[in-house]
mmCIF file of C-alpha atoms and ligand atoms in Angstrom:
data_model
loop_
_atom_site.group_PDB
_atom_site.id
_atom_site.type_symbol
_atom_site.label_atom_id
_atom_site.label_comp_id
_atom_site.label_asym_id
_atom_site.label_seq_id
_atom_site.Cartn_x
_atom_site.Cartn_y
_atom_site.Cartn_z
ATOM 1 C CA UNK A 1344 124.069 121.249 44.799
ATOM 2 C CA UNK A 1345 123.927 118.002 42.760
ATOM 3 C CA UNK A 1346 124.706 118.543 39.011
ATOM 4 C CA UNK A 1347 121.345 117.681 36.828
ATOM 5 C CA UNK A 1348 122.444 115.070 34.286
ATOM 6 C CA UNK A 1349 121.267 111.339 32.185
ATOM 7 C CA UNK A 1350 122.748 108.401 33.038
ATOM 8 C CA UNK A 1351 123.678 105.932 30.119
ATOM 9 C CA UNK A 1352 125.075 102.669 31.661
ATOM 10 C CA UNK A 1353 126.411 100.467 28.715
ATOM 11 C CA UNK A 1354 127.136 103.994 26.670
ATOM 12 C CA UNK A 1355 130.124 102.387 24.442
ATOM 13 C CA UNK A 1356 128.011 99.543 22.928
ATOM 14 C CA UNK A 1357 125.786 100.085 19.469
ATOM 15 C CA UNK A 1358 122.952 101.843 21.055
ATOM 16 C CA UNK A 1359 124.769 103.695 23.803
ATOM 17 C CA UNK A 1360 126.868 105.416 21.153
ATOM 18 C CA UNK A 1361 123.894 106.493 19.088
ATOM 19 C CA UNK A 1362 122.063 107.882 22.111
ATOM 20 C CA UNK A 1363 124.914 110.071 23.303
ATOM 21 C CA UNK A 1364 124.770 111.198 20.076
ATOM 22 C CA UNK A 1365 121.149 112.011 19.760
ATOM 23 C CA UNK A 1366 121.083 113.312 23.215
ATOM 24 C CA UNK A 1367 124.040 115.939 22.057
ATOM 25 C CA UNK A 1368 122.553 117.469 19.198
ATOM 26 C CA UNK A 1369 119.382 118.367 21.211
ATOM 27 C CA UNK A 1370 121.885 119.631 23.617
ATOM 28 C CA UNK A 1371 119.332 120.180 26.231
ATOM 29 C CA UNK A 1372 120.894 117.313 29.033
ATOM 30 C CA UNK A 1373 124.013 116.605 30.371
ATOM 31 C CA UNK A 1374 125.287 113.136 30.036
ATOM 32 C CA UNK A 1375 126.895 110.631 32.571
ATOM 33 C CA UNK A 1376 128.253 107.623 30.782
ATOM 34 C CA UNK A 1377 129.120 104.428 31.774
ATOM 35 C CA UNK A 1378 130.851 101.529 30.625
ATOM 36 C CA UNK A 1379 133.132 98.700 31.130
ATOM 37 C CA UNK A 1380 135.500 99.612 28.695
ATOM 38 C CA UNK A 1381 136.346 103.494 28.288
ATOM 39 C CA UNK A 1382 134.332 105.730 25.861
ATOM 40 C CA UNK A 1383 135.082 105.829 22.422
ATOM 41 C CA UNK A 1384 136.944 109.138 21.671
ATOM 42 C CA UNK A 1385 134.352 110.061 18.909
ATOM 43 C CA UNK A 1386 131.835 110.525 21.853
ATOM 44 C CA UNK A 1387 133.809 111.070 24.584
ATOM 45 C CA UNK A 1388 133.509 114.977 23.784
ATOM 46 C CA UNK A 1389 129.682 114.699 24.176
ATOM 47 C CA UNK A 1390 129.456 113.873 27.670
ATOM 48 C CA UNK A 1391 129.755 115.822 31.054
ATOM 49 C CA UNK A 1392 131.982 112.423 32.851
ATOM 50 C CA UNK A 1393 132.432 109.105 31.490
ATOM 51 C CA UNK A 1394 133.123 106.544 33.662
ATOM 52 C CA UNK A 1395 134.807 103.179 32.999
ATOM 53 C CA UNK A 1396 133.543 100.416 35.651
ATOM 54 C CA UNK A 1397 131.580 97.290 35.886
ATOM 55 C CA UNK A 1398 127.746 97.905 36.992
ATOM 56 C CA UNK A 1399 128.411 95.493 40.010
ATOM 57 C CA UNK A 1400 130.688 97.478 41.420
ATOM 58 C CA UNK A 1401 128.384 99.183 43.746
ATOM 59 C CA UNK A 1402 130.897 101.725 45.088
ATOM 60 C CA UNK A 1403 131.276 103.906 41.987
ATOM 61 C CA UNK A 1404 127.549 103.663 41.391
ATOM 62 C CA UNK A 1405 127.105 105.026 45.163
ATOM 63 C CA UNK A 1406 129.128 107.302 43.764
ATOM 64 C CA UNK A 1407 127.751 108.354 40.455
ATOM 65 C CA UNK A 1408 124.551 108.989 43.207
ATOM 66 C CA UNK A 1409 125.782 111.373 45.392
ATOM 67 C CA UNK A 1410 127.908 113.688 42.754
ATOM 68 C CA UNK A 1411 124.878 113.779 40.387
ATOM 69 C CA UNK A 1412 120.613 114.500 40.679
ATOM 70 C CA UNK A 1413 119.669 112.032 37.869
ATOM 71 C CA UNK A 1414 116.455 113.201 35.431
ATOM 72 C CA UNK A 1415 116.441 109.608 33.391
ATOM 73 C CA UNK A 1416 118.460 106.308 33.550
ATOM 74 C CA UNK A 1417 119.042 104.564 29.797
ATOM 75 C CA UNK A 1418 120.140 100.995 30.996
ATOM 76 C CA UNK A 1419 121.878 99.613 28.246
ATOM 77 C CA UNK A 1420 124.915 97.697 29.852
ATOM 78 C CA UNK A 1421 124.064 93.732 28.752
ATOM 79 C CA UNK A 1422 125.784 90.496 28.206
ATOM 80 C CA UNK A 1423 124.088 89.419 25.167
ATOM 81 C CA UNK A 1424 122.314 86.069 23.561
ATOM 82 C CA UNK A 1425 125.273 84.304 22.421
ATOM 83 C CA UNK A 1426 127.620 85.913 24.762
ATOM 84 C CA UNK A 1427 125.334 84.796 27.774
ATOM 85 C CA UNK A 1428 124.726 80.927 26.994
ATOM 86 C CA UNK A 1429 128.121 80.759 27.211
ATOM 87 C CA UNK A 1430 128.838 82.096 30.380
ATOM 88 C CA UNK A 1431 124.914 82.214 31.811
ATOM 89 C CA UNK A 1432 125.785 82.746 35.575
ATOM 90 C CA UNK A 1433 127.878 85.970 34.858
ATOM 91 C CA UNK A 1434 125.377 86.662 32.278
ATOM 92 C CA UNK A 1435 122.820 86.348 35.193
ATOM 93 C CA UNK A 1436 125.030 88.549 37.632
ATOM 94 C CA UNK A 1437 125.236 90.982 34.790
ATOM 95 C CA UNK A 1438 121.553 91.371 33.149
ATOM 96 C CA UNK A 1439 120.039 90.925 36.664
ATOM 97 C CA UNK A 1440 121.952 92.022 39.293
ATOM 98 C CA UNK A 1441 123.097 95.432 37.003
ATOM 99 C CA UNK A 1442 119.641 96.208 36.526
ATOM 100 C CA UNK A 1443 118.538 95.607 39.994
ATOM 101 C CA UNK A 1444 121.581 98.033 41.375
ATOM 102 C CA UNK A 1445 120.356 100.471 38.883
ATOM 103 C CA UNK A 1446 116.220 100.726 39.734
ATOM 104 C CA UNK A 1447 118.135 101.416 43.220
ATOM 105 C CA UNK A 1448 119.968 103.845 42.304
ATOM 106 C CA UNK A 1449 116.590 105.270 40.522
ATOM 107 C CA UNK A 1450 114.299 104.549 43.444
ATOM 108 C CA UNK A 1451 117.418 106.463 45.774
ATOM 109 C CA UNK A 1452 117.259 109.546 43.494
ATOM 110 C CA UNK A 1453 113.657 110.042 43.132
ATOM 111 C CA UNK A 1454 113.099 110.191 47.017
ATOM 112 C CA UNK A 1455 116.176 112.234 47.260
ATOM 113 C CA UNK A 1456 114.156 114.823 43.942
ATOM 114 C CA UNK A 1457 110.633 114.355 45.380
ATOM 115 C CA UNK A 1458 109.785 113.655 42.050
ATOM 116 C CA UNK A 1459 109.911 110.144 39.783
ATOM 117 C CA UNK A 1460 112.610 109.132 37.435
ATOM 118 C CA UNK A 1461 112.481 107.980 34.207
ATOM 119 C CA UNK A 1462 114.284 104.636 33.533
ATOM 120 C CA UNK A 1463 114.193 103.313 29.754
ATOM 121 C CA UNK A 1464 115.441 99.730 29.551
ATOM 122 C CA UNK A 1465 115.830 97.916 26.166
ATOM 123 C CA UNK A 1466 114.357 94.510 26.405
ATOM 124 C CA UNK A 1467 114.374 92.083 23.367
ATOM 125 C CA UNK A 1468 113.033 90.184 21.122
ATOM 126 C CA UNK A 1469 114.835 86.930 22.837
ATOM 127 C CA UNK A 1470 112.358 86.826 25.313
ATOM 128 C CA UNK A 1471 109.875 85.090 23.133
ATOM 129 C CA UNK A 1472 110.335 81.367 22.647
ATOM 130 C CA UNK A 1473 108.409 79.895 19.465
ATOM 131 C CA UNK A 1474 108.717 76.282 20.375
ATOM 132 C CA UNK A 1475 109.865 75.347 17.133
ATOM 133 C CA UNK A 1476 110.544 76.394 13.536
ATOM 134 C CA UNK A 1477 106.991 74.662 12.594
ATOM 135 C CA UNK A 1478 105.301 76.898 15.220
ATOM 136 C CA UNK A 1479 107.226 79.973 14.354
ATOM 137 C CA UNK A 1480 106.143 79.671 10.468
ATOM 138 C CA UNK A 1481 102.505 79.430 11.332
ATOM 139 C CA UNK A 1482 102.518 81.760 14.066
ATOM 140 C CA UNK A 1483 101.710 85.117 12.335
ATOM 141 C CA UNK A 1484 102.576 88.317 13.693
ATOM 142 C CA UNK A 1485 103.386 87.907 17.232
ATOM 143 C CA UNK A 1486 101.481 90.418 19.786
ATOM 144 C CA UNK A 1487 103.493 91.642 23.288
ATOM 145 C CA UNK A 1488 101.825 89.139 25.571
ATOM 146 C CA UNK A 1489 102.000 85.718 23.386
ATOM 147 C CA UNK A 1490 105.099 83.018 23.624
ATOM 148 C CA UNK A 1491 106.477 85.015 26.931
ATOM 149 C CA UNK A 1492 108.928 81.781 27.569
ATOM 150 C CA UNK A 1493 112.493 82.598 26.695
ATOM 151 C CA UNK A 1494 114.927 80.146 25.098
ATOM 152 C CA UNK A 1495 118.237 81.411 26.554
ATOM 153 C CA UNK A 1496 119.523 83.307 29.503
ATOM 154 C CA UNK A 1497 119.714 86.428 27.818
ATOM 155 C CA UNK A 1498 115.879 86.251 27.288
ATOM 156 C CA UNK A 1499 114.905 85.058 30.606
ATOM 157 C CA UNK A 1500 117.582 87.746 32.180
ATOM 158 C CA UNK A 1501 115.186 90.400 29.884
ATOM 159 C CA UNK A 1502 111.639 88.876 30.809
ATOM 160 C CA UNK A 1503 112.349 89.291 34.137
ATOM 161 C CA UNK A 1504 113.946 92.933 34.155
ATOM 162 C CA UNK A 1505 110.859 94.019 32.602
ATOM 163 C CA UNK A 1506 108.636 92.661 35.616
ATOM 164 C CA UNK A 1507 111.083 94.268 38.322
ATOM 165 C CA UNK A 1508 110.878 97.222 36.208
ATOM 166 C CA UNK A 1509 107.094 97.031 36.322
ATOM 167 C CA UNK A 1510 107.223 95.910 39.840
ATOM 168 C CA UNK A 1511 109.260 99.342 40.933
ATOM 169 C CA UNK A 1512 107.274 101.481 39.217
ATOM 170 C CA UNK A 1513 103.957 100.442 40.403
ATOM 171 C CA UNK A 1514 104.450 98.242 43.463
ATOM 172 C CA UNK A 1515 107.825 99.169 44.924
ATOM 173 C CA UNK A 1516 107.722 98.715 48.944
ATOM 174 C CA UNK A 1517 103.568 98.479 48.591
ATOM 175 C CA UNK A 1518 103.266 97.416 52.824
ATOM 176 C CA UNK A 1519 105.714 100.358 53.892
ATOM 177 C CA UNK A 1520 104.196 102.814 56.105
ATOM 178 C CA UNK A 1521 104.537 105.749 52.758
ATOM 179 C CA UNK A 1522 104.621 102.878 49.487
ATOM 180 C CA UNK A 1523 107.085 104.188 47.331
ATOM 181 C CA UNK A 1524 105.044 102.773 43.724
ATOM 182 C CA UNK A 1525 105.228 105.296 41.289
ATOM 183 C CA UNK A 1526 108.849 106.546 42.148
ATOM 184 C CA UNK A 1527 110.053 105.208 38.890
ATOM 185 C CA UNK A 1528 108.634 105.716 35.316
ATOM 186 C CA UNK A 1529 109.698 102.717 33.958
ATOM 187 C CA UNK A 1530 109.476 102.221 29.751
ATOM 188 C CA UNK A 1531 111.043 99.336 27.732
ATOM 189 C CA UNK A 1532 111.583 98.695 24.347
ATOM 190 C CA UNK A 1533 111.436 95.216 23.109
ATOM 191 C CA UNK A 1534 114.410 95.187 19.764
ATOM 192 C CA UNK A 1535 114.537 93.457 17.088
ATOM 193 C CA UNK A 1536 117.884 92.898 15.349
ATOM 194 C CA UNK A 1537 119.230 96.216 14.776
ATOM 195 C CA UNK A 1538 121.343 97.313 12.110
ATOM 196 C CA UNK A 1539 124.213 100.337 12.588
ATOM 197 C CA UNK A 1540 126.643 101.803 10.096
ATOM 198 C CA UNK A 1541 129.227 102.803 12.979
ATOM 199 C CA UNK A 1542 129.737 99.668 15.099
ATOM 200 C CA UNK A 1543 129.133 96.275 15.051
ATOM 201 C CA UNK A 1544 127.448 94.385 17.314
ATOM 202 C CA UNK A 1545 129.746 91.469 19.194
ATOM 203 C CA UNK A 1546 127.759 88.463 21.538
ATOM 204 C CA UNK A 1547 124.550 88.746 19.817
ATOM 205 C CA UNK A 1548 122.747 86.302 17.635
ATOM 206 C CA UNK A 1549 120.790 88.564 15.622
ATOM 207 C CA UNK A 1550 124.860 89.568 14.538
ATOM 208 C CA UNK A 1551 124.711 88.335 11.020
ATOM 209 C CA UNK A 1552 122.566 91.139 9.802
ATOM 210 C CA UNK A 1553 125.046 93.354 10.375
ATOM 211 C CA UNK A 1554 128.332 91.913 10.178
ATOM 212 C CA UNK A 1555 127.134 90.439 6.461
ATOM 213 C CA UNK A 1556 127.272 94.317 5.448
ATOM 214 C CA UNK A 1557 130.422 95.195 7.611
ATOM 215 C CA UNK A 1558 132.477 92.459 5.820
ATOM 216 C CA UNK A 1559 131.460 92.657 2.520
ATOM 217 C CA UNK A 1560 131.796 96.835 2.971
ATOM 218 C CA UNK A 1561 135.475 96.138 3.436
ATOM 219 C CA UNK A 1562 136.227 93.362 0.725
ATOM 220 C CA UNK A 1563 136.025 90.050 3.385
ATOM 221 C CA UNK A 1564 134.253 86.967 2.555
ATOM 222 C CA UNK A 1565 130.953 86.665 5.325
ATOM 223 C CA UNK A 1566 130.258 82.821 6.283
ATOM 224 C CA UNK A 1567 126.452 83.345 7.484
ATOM 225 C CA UNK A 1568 125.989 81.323 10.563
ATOM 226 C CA UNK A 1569 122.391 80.690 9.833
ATOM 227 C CA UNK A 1570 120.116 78.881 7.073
ATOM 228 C CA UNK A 1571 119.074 81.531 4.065
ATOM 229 C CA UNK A 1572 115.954 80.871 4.735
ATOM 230 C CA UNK A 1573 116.147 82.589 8.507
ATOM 231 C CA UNK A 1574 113.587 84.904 9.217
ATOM 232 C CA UNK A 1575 113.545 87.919 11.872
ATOM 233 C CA UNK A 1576 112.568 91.345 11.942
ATOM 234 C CA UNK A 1577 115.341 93.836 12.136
ATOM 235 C CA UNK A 1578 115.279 98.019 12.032
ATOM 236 C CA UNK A 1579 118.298 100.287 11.923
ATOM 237 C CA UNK A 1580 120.047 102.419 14.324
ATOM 238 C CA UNK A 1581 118.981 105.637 13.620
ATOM 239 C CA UNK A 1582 115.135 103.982 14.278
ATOM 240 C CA UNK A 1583 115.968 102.344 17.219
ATOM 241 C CA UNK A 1584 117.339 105.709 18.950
ATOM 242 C CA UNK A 1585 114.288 107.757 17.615
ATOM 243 C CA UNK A 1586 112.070 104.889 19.031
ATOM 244 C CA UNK A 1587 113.812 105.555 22.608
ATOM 245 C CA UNK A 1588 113.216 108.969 22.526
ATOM 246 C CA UNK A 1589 109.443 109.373 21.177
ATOM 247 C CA UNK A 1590 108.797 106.193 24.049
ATOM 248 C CA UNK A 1591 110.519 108.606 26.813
ATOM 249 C CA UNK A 1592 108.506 111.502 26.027
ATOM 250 C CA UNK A 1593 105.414 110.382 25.584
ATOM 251 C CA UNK A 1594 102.514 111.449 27.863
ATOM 252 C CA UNK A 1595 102.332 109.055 30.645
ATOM 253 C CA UNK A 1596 98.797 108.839 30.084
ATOM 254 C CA UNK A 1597 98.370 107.729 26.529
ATOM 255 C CA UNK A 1598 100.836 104.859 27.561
ATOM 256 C CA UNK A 1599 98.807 101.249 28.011
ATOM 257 C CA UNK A 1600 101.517 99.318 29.098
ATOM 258 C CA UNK A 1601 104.878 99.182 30.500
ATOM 259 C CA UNK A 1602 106.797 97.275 27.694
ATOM 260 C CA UNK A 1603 106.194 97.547 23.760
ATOM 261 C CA UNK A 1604 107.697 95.698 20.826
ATOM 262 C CA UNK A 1605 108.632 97.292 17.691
ATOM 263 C CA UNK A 1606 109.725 96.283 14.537
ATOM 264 C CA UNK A 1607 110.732 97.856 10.966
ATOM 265 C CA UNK A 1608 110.837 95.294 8.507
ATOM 266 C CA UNK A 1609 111.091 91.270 8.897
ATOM 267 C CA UNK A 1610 113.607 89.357 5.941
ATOM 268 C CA UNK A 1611 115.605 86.185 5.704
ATOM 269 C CA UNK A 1612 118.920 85.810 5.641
ATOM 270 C CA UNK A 1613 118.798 85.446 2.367
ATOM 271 C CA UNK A 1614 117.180 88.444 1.326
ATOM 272 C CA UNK A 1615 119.701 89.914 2.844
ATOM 273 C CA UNK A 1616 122.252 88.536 1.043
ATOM 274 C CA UNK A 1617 120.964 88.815 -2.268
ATOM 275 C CA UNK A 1618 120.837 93.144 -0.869
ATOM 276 C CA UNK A 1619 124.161 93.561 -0.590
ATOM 277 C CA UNK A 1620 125.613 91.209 -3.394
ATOM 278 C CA UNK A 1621 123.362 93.496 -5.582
ATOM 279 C CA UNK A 1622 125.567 96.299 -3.718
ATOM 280 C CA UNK A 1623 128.550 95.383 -3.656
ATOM 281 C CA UNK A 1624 129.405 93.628 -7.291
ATOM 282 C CA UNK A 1625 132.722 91.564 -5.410
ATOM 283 C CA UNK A 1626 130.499 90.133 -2.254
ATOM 284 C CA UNK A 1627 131.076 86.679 -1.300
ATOM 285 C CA UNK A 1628 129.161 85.279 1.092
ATOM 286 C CA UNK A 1629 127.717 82.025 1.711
ATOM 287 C CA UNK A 1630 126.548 79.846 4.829
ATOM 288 C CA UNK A 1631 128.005 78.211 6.870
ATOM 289 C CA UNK A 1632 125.100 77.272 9.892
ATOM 290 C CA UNK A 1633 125.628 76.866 13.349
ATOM 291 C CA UNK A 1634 123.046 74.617 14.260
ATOM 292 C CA UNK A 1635 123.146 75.780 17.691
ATOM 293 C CA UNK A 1636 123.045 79.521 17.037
ATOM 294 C CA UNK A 1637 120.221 78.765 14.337
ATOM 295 C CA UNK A 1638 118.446 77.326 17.156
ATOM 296 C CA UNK A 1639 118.394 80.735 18.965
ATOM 297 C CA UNK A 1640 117.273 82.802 16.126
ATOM 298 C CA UNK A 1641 114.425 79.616 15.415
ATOM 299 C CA UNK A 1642 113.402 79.979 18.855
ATOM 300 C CA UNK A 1643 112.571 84.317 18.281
ATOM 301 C CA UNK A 1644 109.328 85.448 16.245
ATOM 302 C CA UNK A 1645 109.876 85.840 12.293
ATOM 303 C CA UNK A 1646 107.441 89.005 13.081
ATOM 304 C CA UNK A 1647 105.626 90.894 15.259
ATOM 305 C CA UNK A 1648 102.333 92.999 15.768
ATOM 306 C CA UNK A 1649 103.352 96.771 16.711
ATOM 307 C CA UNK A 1650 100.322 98.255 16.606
ATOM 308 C CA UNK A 1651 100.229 99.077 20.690
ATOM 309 C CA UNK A 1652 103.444 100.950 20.063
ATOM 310 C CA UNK A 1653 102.078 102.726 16.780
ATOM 311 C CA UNK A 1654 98.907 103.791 18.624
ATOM 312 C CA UNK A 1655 99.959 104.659 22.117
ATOM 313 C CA UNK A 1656 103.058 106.727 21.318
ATOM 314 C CA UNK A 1657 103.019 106.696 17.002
ATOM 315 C CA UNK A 1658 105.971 104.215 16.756
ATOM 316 C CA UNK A 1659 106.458 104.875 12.790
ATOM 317 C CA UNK A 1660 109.882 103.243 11.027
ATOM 318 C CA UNK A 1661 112.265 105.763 9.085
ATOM 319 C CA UNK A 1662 113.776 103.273 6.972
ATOM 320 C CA UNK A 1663 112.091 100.131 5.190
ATOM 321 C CA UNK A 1664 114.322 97.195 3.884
ATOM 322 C CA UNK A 1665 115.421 99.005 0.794
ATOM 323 C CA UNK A 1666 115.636 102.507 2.524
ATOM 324 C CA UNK A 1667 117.591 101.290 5.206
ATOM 325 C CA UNK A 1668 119.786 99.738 2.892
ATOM 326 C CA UNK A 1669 120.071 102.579 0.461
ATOM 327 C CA UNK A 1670 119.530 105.887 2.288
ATOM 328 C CA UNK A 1671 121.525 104.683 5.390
ATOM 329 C CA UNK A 1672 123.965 101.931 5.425
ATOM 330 C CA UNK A 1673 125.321 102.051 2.051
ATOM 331 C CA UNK A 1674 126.366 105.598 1.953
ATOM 332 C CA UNK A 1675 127.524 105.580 5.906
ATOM 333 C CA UNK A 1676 129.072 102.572 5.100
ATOM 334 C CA UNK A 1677 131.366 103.066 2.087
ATOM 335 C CA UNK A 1678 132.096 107.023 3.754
ATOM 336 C CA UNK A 1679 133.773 104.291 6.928
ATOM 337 C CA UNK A 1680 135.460 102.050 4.788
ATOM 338 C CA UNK A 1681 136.512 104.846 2.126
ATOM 339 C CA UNK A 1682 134.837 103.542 -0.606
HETATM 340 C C1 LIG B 1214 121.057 89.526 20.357
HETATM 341 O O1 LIG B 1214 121.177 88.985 19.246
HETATM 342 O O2 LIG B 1214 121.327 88.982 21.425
HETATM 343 C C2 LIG B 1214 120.508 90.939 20.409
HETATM 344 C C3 LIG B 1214 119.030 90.927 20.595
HETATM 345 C C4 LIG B 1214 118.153 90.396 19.510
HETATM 346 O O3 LIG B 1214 118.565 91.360 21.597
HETATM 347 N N1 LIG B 1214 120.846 91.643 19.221
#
């Protein structure tokens, strides 16, 4: 008998960590986790095998396969916006070809079950491209299905996920003798920056939200890499994970599409720094722009329109700006740094 269990590919990054978390204190699922680099020891204790390997290398996952009978796949394992434009053909190999292997792997286990699989996949915000800072400003709040046409690899790696995910789930061998559509339940988030007091994020461009806090937490001087006047919506941890799970068990029915955006509050950079040097009376930060990575973050939606999530499955953010900031990070913060 195969042993029941989740899969979490990508499980040492931000989101990965939080999951395993979440997923342990229900305590109802055994976890599989898989990364490139081995499991952080804080988490390591909260899964049933972790597994340190690349998601190209097809021979473990053939092997993660056969040892286990897989309820639900959380696909986090990405190469992310900044990371990617500098190396956009592994990027490619990675975003692409890691999500492809693992809708196999899904579409393997749910003819082996009888039954479908659920795979959640966290798209982005980078796969909307605003054409411009003039057009982002007048834009308004952005809906799902407007400025679909990604700026950078990592976006156009996303965009396309989400159709293969789509594809799979609905279409999946359609002029096969038995069509195999509807073999995977396939859900994706679209996040915004997101904001954790445990980790921070590395390859990202949305990464000066949270490192500004990080450094400032533990006495450093932050050079922000974008203008002050930067705008983007960004939500915390703790949201992000509860978004994940309401999404994954939500009635299949009340669900009108395959990918949502969500989003908890949208501020500029400099609203952000004018937070924390409220905060923290010795902050120093100032700005420093990369015109390139300002580009990037010009190119994404200053906000967006979640009312599809908010209806279908009551998306609902925890934490506004100031909550976030003084319910959450703060007091996580200064417990990590030992303030
Ligand atoms: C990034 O900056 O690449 C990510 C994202 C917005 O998906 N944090």
């Amino acid at each position: 008998m195969r042993k029941p269990v989740i899969l979490i590919t990508g499980a040492n990054g931000e989101i990965g960590q939080g999951l395993i978390k979440a997923i342990a204190k229900r305590g109802d699922s055994n976890i599989v986790a898989l990364d490139l680099d081995s499991l952080d020891s804080k988490v390591k204790p909260m899964v049933r095998d972790a597994v340190t390997a690349n998601i190209l290398d097809t021979n473990i996952l053939e092997r993660i396969n056969a040892k286990y009978e897989i309820s639900a796949i959380y696909h986090l394992a990405a190469i992310l916006s900044t990371r990617a434009e500098f190396s956009p053909h592994i990027a490619h190999d990675v975003n692409v070809g890691g999500t492809l292997n693992l809708l196999k792997i899904a579409v393997e286990q749910a003819s082996s079950q009888g039954k479908a699989v659920k795979f959640f996949f966290p798209s982005s915000i980078a796969v909307y491209g605003m054409g411009g800072r003039e057009e982002k400003e007048n834009s308004g709040a952005v809906t799902e299905d407007q400025y679909c046409r990604p700026e950078t690899m990592y976006g156009c790696n996303k965009l396309y996920c989400e159709h293969l995910g789509r594809y799979y789930s609905k279409y999946y061998q359609r002029l096969s003798a038995v069509s195999s559509g509807g073999m995977i339940d396939f859900r994706a988030i679209r996040f915004p920056g997101l904001i954790s007091s445990d980790t921070v994020p590395s390859g990202g461009t949305s990464d000066y939200g949270p490192e500004m806090i990080h450094a400032v937490a533990q006495g450093e001087p932050y050079a922000c890499f974008v203008r002050p006047d930067t705008t983007m919506p960004f939500m915390t941890m703790p949201d992000a994970i509860s978004a994940m799970e309401s999404l994954m068990k939500a009635d299949a029915q009340s669900l009108t599409r395959t990918v949502y955006h969500i989003s908890s509050f949208s501020v500029s950079a400099q609203d952000f720094a004018d937070k924390i040097s409220n905060l923290y009376n010795k902050s120093e930060i100032f700005f420093k722009v990369s015109d390139k990575r300002q580009a990037i973050v010009d190119s994404w939606p200053a906000e967006l329109n979640d009312v599809a999530a908010r209806k279908d499955w009551g998306w609902k953010p925890g934490f506004d700006f100031d909550t976030a900031f003084d319910n959450y990070l703060v007091p996580e913060i200064n417990k990590r740094y030992g303030e």
